[in-house]
PDB file of N, CA and C in Angstrom:
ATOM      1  N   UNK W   2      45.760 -35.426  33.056  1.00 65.00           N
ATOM      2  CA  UNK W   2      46.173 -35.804  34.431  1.00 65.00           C
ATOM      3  C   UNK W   2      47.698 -35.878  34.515  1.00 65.00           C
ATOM      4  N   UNK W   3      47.969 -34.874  35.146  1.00 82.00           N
ATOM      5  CA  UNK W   3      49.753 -35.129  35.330  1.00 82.00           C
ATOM      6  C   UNK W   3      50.275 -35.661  36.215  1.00 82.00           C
ATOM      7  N   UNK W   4      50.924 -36.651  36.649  1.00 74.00           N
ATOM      8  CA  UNK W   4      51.321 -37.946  37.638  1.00 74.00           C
ATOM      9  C   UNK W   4      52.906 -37.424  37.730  1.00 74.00           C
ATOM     10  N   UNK W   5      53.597 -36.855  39.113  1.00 93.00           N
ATOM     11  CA  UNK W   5      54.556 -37.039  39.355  1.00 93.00           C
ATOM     12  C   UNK W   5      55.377 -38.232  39.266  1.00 93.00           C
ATOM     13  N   UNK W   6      56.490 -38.269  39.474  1.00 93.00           N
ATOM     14  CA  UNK W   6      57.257 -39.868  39.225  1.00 93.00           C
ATOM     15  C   UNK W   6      56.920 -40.605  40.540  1.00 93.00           C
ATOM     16  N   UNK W   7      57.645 -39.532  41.811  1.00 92.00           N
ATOM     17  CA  UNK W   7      56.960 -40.629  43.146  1.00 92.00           C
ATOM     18  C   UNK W   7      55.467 -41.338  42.714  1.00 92.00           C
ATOM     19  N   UNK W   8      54.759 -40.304  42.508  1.00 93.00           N
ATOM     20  CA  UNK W   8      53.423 -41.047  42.129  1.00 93.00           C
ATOM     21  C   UNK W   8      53.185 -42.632  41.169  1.00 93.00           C
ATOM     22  N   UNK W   9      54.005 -41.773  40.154  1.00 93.00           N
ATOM     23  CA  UNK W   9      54.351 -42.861  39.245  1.00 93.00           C
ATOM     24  C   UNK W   9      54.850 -44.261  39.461  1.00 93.00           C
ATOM     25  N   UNK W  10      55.861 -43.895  40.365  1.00 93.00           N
ATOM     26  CA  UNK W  10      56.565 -45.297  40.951  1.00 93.00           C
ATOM     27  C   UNK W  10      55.138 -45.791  41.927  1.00 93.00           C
ATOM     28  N   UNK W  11      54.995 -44.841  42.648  1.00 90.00           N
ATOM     29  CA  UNK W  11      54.044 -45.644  43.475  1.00 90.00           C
ATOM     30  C   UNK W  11      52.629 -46.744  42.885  1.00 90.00           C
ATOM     31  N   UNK W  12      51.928 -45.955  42.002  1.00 92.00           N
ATOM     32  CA  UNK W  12      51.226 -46.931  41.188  1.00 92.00           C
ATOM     33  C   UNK W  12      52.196 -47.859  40.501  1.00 92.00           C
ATOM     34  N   UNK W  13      52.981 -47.718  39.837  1.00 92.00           N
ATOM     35  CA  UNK W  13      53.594 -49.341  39.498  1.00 92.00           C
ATOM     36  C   UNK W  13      53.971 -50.049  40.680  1.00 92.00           C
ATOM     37  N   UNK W  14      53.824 -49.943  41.868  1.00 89.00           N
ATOM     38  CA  UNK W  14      54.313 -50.594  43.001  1.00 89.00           C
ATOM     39  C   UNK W  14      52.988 -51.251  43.242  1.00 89.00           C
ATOM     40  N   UNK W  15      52.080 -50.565  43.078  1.00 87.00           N
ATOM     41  CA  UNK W  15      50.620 -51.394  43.819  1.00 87.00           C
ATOM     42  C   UNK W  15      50.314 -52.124  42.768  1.00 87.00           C
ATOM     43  N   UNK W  16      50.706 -51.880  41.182  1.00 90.00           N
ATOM     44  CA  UNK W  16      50.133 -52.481  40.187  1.00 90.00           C
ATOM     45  C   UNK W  16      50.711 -53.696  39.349  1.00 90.00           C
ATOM     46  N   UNK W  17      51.973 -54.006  40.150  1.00 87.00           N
ATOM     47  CA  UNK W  17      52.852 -54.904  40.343  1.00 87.00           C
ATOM     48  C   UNK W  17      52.576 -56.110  42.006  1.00 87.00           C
ATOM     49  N   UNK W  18      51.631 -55.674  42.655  1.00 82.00           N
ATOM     50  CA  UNK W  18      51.379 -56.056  43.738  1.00 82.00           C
ATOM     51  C   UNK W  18      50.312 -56.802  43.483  1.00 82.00           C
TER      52      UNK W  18
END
């Protein structure tokens, strides 16, 4: 599964939430 960084940031944003 390859995860762009936006992506990337975005899950640490919800997973920090």
């Amino acid at each position: 599964m390859e995860m762009r960084e936006e992506e990337k940031l975005a899950q640490d944003v919800y997973t920090t939430l």
